[in-house]
Short mmCIF file of C-alpha atoms in Angstrom, two decimals:
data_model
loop_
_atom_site.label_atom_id
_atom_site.label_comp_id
_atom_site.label_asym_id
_atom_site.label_seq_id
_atom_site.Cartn_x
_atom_site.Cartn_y
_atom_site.Cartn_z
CA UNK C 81 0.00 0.00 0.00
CA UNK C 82 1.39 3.93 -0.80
CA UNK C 83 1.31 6.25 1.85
CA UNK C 84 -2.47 7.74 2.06
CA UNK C 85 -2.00 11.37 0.15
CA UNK C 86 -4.38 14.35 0.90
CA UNK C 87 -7.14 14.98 -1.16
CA UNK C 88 -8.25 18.59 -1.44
CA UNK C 89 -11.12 19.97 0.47
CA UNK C 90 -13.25 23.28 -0.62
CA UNK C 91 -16.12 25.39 0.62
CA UNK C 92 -20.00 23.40 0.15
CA UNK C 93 -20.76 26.59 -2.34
CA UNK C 94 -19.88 28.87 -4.69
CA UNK C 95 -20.91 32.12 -6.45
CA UNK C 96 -20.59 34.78 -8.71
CA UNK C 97 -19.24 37.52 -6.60
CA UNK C 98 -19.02 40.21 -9.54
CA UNK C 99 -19.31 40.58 -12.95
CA UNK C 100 -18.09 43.45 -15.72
CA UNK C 101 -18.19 43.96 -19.23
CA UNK C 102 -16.00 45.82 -21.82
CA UNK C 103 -17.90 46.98 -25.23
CA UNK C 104 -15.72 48.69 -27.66
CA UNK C 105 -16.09 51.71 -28.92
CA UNK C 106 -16.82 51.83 -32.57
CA UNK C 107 -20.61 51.31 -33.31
CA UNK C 108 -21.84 49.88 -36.04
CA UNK C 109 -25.14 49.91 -37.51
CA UNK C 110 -27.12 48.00 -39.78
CA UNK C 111 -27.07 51.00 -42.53
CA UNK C 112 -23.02 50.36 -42.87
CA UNK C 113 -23.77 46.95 -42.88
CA UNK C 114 -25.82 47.66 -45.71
CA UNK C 115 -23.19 49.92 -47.54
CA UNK C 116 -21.13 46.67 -48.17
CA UNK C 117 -24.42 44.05 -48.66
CA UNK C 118 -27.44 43.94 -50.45
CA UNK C 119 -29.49 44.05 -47.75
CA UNK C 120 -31.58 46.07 -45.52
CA UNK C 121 -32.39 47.09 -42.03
CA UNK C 122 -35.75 46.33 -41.60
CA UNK C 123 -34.59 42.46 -43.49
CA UNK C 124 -32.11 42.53 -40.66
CA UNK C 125 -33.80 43.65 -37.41
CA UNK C 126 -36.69 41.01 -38.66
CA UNK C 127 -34.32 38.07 -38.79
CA UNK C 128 -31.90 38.59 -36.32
CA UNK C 129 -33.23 41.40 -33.67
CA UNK C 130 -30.22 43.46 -34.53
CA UNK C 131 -30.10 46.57 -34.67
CA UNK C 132 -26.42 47.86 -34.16
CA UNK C 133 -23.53 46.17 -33.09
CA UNK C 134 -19.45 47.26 -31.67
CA UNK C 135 -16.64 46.32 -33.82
CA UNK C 136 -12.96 46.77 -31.64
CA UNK C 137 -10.09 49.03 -32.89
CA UNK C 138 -6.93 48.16 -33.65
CA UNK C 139 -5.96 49.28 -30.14
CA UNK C 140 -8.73 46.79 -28.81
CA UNK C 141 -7.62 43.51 -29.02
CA UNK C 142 -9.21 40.80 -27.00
CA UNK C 143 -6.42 41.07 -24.40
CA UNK C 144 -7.23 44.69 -23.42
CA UNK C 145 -10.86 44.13 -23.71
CA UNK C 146 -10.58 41.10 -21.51
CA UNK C 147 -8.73 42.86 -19.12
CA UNK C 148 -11.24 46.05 -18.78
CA UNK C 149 -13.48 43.80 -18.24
CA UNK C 150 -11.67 42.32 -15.70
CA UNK C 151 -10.81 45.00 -13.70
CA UNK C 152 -14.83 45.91 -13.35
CA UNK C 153 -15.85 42.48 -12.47
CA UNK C 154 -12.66 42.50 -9.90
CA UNK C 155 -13.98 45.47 -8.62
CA UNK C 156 -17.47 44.41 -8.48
CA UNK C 157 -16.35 41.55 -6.31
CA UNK C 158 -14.14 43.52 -4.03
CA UNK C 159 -11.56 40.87 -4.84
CA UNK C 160 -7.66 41.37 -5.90
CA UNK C 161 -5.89 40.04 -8.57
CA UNK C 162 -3.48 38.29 -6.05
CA UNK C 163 -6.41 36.75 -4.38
CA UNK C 164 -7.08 34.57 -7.79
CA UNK C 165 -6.51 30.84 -8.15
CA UNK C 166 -7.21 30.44 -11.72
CA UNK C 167 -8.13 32.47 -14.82
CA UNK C 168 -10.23 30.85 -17.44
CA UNK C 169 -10.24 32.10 -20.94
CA UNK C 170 -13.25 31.63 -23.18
CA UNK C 171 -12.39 32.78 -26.87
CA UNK C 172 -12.30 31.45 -29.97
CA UNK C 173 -10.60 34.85 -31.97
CA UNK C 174 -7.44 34.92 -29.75
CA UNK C 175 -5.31 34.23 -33.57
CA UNK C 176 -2.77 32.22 -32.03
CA UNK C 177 -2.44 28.37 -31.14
CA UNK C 178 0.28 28.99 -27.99
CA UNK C 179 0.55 30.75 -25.64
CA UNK C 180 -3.38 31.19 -24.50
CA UNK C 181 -4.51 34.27 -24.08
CA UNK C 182 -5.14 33.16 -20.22
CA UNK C 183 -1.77 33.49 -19.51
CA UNK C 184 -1.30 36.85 -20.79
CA UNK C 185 -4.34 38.08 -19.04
CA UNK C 186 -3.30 36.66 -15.88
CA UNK C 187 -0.20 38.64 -15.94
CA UNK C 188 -1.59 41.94 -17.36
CA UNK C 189 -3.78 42.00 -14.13
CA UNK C 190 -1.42 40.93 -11.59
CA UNK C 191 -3.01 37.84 -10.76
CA UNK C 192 0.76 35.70 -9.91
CA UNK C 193 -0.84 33.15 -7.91
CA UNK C 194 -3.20 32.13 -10.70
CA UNK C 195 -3.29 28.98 -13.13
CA UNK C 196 -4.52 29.77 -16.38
CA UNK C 197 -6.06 28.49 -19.49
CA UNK C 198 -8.02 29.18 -22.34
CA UNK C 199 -11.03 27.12 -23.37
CA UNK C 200 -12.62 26.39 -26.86
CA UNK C 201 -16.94 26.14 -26.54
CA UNK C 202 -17.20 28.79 -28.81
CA UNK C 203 -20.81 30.78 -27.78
CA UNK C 204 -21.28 27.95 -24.86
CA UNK C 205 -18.27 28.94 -23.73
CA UNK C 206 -18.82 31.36 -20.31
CA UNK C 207 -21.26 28.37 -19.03
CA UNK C 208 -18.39 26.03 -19.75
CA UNK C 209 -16.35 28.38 -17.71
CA UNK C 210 -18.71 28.61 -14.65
CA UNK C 211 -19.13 25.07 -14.20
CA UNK C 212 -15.15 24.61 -14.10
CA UNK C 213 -15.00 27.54 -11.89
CA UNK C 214 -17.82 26.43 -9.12
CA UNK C 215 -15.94 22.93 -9.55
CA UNK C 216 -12.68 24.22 -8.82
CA UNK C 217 -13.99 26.68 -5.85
CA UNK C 218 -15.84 23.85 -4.09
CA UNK C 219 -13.19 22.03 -4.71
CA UNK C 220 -10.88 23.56 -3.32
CA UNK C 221 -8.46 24.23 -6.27
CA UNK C 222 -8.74 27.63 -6.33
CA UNK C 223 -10.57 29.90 -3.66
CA UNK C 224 -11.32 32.66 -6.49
CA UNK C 225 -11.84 32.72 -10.39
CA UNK C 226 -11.96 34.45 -12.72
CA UNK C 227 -13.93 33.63 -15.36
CA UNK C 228 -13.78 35.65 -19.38
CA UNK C 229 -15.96 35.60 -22.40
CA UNK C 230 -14.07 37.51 -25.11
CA UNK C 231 -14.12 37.48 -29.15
CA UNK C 232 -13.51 39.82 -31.86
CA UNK C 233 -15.54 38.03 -34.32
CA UNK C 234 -15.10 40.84 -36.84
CA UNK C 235 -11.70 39.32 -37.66
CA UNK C 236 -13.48 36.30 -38.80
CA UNK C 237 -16.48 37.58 -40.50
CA UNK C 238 -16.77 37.91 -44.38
CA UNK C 239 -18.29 41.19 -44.86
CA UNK C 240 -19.27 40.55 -47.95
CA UNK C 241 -20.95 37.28 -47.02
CA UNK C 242 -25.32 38.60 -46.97
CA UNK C 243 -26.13 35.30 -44.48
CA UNK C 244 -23.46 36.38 -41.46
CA UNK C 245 -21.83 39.97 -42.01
CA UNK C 246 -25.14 41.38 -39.73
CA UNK C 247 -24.74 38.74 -36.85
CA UNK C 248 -21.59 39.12 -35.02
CA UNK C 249 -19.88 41.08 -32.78
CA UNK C 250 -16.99 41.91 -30.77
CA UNK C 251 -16.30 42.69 -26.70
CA UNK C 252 -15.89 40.94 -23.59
CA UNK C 253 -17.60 39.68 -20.48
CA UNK C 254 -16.00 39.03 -16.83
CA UNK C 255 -17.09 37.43 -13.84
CA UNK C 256 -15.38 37.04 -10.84
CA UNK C 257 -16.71 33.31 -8.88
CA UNK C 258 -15.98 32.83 -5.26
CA UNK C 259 -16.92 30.57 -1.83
CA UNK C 260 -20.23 31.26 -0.73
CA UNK C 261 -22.30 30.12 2.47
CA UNK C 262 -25.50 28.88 0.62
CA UNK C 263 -26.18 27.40 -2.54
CA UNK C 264 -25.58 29.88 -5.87
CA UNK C 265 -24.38 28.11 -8.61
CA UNK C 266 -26.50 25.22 -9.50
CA UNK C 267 -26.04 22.00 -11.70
CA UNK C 268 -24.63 22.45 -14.81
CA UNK C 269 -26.49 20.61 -17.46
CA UNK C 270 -24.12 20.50 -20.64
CA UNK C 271 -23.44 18.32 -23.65
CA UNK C 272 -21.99 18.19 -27.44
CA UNK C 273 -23.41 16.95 -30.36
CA UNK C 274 -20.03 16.25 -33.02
CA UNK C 275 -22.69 14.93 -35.45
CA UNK C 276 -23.40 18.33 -36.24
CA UNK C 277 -19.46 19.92 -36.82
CA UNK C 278 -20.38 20.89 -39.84
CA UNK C 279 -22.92 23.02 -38.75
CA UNK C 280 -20.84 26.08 -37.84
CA UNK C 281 -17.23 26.92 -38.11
CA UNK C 282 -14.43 28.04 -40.22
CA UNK C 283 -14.82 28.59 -43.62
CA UNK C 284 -11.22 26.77 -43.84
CA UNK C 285 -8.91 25.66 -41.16
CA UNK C 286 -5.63 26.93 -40.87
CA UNK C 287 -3.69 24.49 -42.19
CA UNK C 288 -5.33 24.46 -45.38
CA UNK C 289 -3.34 28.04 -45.95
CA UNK C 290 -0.74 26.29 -45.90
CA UNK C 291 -1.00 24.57 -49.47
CA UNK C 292 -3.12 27.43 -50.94
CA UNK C 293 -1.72 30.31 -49.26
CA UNK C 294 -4.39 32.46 -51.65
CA UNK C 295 -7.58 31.31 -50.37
CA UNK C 296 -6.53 34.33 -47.74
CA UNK C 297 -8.07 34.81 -44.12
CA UNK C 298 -10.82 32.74 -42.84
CA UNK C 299 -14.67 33.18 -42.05
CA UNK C 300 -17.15 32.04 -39.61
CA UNK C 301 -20.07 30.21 -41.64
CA UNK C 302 -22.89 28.99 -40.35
CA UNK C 303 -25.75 26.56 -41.27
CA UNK C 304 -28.41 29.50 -40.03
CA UNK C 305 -31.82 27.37 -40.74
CA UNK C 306 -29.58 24.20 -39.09
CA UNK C 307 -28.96 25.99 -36.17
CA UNK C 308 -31.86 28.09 -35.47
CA UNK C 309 -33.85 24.30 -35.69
CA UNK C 310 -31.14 23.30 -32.94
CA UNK C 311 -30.87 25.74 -30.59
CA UNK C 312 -35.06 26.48 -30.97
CA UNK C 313 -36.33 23.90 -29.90
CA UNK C 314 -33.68 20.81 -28.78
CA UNK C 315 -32.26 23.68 -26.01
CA UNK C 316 -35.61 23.69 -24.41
CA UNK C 317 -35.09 20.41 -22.55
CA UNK C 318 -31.85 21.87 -21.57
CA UNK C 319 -32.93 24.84 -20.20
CA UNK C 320 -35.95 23.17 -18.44
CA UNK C 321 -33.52 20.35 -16.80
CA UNK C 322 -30.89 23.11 -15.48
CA UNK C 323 -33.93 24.25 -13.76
CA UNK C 324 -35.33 20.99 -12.88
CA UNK C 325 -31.21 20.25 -11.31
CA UNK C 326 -31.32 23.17 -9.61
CA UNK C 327 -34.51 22.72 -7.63
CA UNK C 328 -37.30 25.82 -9.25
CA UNK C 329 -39.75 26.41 -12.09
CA UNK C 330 -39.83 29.04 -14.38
CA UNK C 331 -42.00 30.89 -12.18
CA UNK C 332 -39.14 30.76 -9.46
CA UNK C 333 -36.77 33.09 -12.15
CA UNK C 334 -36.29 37.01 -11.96
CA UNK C 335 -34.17 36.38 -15.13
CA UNK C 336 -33.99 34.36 -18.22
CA UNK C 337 -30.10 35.22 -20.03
CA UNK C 338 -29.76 32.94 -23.01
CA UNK C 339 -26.92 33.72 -25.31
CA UNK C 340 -27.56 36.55 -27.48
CA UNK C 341 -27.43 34.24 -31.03
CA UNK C 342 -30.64 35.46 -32.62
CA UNK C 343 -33.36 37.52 -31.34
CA UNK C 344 -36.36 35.23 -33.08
CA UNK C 345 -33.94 31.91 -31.20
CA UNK C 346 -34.40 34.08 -27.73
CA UNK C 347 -38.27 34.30 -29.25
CA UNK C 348 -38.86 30.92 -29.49
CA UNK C 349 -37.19 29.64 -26.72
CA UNK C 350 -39.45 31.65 -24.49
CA UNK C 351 -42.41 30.22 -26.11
CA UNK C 352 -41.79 26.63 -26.13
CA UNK C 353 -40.40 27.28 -22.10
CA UNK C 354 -43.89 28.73 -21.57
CA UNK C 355 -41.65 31.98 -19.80
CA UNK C 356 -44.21 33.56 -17.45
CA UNK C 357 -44.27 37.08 -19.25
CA UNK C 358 -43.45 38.88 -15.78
CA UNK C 359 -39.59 37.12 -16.43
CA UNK C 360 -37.14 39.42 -17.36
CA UNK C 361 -35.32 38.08 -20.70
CA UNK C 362 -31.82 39.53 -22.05
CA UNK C 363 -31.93 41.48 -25.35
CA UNK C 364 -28.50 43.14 -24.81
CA UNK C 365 -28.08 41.01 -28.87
CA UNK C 366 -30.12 44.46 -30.71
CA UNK C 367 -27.36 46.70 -29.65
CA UNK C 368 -24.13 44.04 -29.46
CA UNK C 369 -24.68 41.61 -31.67
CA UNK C 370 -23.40 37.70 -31.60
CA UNK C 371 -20.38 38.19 -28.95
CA UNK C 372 -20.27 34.40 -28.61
CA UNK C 373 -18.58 33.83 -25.17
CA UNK C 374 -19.20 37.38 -24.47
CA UNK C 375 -23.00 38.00 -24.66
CA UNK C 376 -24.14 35.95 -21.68
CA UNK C 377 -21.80 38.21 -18.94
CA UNK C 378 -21.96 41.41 -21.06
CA UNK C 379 -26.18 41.04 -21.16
CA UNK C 380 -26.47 39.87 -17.15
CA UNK C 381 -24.15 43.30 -16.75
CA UNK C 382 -26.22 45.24 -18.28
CA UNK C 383 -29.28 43.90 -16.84
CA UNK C 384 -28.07 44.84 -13.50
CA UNK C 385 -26.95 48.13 -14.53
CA UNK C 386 -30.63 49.24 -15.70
CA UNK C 387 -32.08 47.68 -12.96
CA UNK C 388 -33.65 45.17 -15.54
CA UNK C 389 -32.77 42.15 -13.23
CA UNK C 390 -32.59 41.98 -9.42
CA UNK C 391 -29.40 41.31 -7.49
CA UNK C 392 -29.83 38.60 -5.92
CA UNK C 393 -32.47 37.09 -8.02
CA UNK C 394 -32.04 33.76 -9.62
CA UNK C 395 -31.10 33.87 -13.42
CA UNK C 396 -31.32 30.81 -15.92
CA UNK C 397 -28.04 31.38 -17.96
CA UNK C 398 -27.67 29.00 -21.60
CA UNK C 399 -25.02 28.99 -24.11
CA UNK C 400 -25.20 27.21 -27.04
CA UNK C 401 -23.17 27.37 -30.42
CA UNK C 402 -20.39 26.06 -32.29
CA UNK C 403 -19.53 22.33 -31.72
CA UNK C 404 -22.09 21.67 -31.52
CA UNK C 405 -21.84 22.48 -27.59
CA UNK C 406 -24.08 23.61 -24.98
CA UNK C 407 -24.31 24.43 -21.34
CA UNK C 408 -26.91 25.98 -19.09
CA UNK C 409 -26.90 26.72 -15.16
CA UNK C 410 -28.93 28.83 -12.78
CA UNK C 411 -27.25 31.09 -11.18
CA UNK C 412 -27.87 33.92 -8.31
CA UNK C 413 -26.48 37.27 -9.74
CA UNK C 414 -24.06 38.98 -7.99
CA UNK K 200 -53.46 8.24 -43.79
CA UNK K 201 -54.43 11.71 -44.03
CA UNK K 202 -56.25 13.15 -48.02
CA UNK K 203 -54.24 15.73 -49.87
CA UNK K 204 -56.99 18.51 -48.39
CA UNK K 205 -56.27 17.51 -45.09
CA UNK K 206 -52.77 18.35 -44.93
CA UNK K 207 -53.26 21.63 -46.84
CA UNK K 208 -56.05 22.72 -44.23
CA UNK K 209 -53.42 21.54 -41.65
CA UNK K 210 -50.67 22.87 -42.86
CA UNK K 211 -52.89 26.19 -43.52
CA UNK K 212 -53.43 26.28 -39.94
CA UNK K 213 -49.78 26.51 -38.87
CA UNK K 214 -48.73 28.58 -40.90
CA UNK K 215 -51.62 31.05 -39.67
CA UNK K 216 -50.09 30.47 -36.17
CA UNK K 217 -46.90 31.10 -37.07
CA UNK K 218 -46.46 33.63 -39.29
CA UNK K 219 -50.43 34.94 -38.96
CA UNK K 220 -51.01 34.38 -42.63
CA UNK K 221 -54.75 33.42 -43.63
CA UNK K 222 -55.86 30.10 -44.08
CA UNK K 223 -57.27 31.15 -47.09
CA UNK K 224 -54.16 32.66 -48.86
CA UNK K 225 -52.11 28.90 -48.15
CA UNK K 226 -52.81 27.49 -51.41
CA UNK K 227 -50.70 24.62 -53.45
CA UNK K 228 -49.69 27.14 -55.98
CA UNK K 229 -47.88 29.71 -53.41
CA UNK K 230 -44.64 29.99 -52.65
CA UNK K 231 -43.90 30.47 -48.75
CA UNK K 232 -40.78 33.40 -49.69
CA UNK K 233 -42.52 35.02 -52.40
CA UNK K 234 -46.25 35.10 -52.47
CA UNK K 235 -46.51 34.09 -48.31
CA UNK K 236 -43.64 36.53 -46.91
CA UNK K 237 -42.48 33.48 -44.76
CA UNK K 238 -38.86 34.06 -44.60
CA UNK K 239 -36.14 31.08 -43.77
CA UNK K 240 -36.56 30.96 -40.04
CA UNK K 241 -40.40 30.84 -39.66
CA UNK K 242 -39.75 27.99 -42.49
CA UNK K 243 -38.08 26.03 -39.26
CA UNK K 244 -40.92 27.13 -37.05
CA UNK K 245 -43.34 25.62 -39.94
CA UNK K 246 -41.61 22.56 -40.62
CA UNK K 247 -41.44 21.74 -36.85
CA UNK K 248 -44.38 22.37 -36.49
CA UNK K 249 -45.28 20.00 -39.05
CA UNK K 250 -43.27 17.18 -37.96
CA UNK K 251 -45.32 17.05 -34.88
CA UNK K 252 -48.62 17.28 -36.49
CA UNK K 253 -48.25 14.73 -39.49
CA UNK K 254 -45.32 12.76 -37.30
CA UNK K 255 -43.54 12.97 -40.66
CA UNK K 256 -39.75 13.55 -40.15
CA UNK K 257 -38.50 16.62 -42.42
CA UNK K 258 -34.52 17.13 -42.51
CA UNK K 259 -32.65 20.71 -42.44
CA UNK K 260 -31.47 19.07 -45.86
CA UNK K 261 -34.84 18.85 -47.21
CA UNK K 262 -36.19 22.13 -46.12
CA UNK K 263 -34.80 24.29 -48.98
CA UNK K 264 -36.49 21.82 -51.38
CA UNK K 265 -39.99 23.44 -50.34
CA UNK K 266 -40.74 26.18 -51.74
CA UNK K 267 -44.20 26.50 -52.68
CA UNK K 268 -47.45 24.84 -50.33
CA UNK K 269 -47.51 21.92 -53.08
CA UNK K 270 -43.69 21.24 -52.28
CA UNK K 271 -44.26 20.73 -48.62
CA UNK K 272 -47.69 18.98 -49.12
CA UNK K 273 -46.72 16.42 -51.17
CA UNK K 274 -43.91 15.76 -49.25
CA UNK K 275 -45.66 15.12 -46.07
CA UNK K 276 -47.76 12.86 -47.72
CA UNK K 277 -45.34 10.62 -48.84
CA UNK K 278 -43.29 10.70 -46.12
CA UNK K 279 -46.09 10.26 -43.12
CA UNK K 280 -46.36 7.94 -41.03
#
């Protein structure tokens, strides 16, 4: 027999104890949009719920937007950067295979006693997050995390291609997860569905640049009446059993923040959840976009900021997207 | 096995529901983008829809081939149950 080791030991509960969002500073609307496509803005508001989104500067890269955002949910929380145990990354437009972005972040903000990583869920991605985070918290792996949507999808969207140049976004989404004394965070319910790769991605991978070096940069595509069938109506059981795990009803929510894919996907999920009408539901996606990773943290911020949702009050949070992947959780906002 | 006017007055009725077209204007001869207004999305809403009333299975793949009321009628009564 080897000599017994210890296993680690972490608080019953965890919670987000602050989140912060960065939105960068160019707006764009759906008339510039239309300057480059033949399209409109009434054919876009009706299909997506759109009706302007932010594009980042050269100047704001996903590491600076990650880290503004950072620094708010910090903040928010009341927590320092040398009080983090981990940093997770959600991104899929940091343009480099090693190092991950993670690490840089982690060191812009100070946080030395912090592992960190980057992970790939693409718009599932900040649910992925907040299930490793409450796992590592209660734990005990890390007493704090910090937890970061962040894309700048405009570097991978065709704007010249009329099915996707109107969806996406770019800016980032923070939240900051901690011990808590009661119950917070509940069950993550979360999945993938490989069958369905083809549904979204690149339009080329990387390597393919390689051997025709003039097929130039690559684009998100995406499968639109493919995955609006998906996420419509085979996310409703998901949603329903993260509330089912976590003990409530819909009637028990002061907030319903889906990710911000499509306004008529937000729509329909609502109906087929039968949503008591009194529920709050995110809509942050008419003035940001498709953030991916970013739109569930960036929409609960600025639900709290216009008083929209209750602090305090129980949220159902669900990402779903590129993979296909998927995760929802309820959670009590900070 | 449902008639040929049964799963036009179906169909007729969901796509009143979902896109609040009259019954009336759902004939075989129209096509849902053109002479109906229902744009690629409610087309999901429709075909789901669908599926569950006729418990006909309709793939993403198949979808585009649909365009007029005669498309997706004939269709579902082939493929039905």
């Amino acid at each position: 027999m080897p000599k017994q080791i210890q296993s680690p030991a972490g608080p019953a509960h965890a919670r987000i104890l602050g989140v912060g969002g960065y939105r960068p500073s160019r707006v764009v609307t759906n008339e510039q949009i239309c300057q480059v496509i033949d399209s409109t803005d009434e054919w876009i508001t009706t299909r997506t719920g759109i009706k302007e989104r932010r594009w980042a500067t050269a100047e704001e890269t996903v590491g600076m937007m990650s880290v503004s955002a950072a620094g708010k949910a910090l903040a928010a929380a009341g927590i320092e950067p040398e009080q983090l145990g981990l940093v997770i990354i959600s991104t899929v437009t940091h343009l480099a295979q090693t190092p991950s972005l993670a690490a840089i972040v982690a060191n812009e903000l100070g946080a030395v006693n912090a592992a960190a990583f980057d992970v790939s869920a693409a718009c599932a991605g900040f649910c992925h997050g907040l299930a490793l985070a409450q796992d590592a918290v209660r734990g005990g792996s890390a007493e704090y995390v910090l937890v970061i949507g962040v894309e700048r999808l405009s570097d991978l969207t065709d704007m010249n291609d009329r099915s996707t140049a109107f969806i996406f976004g770019d800016g980032a989404g923070a939240a900051v997860v901690g011990p808590s004394d009661t119950p917070a965070i509940g069950p993550v319910v979360w999945g993938a569905d490989g069958a369905q790769y083809e549904a979204i991605g690149q339009t080329f991978s990387w390597d393919a640049l390689r051997e025709q070096p003039e097929l130039g940069f690559p684009a998100l595509r995406m499968n639109g009446q493919q995955v609006f069938r998906w996420a419509s109506y085979q996310m409703v059981p998901v949603a329903k059993k993260a509330l089912e795990k976590a003990g409530i009803t819909a009637e028990d929510l002061d907030a319903f923040i889906p990710h911000q894919a499509n306004m008529r996907i937000t729509d329909a999920m609502i109906k087929a959840l039968k949503l008591p009408d009194n529920v709050p539901v995110a809509r942050d996606i008419a003035r940001t976009g498709n953030t991916s990773a970013a739109s569930i943290p960036l929409a609960m911020e600025r639900m709290l900021e216009e008083g929209e949702a209750p602090h305090g009050g129980l949220a159902l949070l669900i990402g779903f997207g590129a993979g296909l992947v998927y995760a929802a959780q309820v959670v009590q906002l900070p | 096995m449902a008639t040929q006017e049964e799963i036009l007055s179906g169909l007729a009725e969901i796509v009143n529901e979902v896109a609040g077209i009259d019954v009336e204007d759902v004939q075989l001869d129209k096509s849902f983008t053109e002479d109906l207004d229902v744009d690629s999305l409610t087309m999901v809403e429709v075909v789901v829809a669908a599926e569950d009333k006729f418990g006909v299975k309709i793939p993403d793949e198949e979808v585009k081939n649909l365009s007029t009321v005669g498309d997706a009628v004939s269709y579902i009564a082939s493929h039905a149950g």
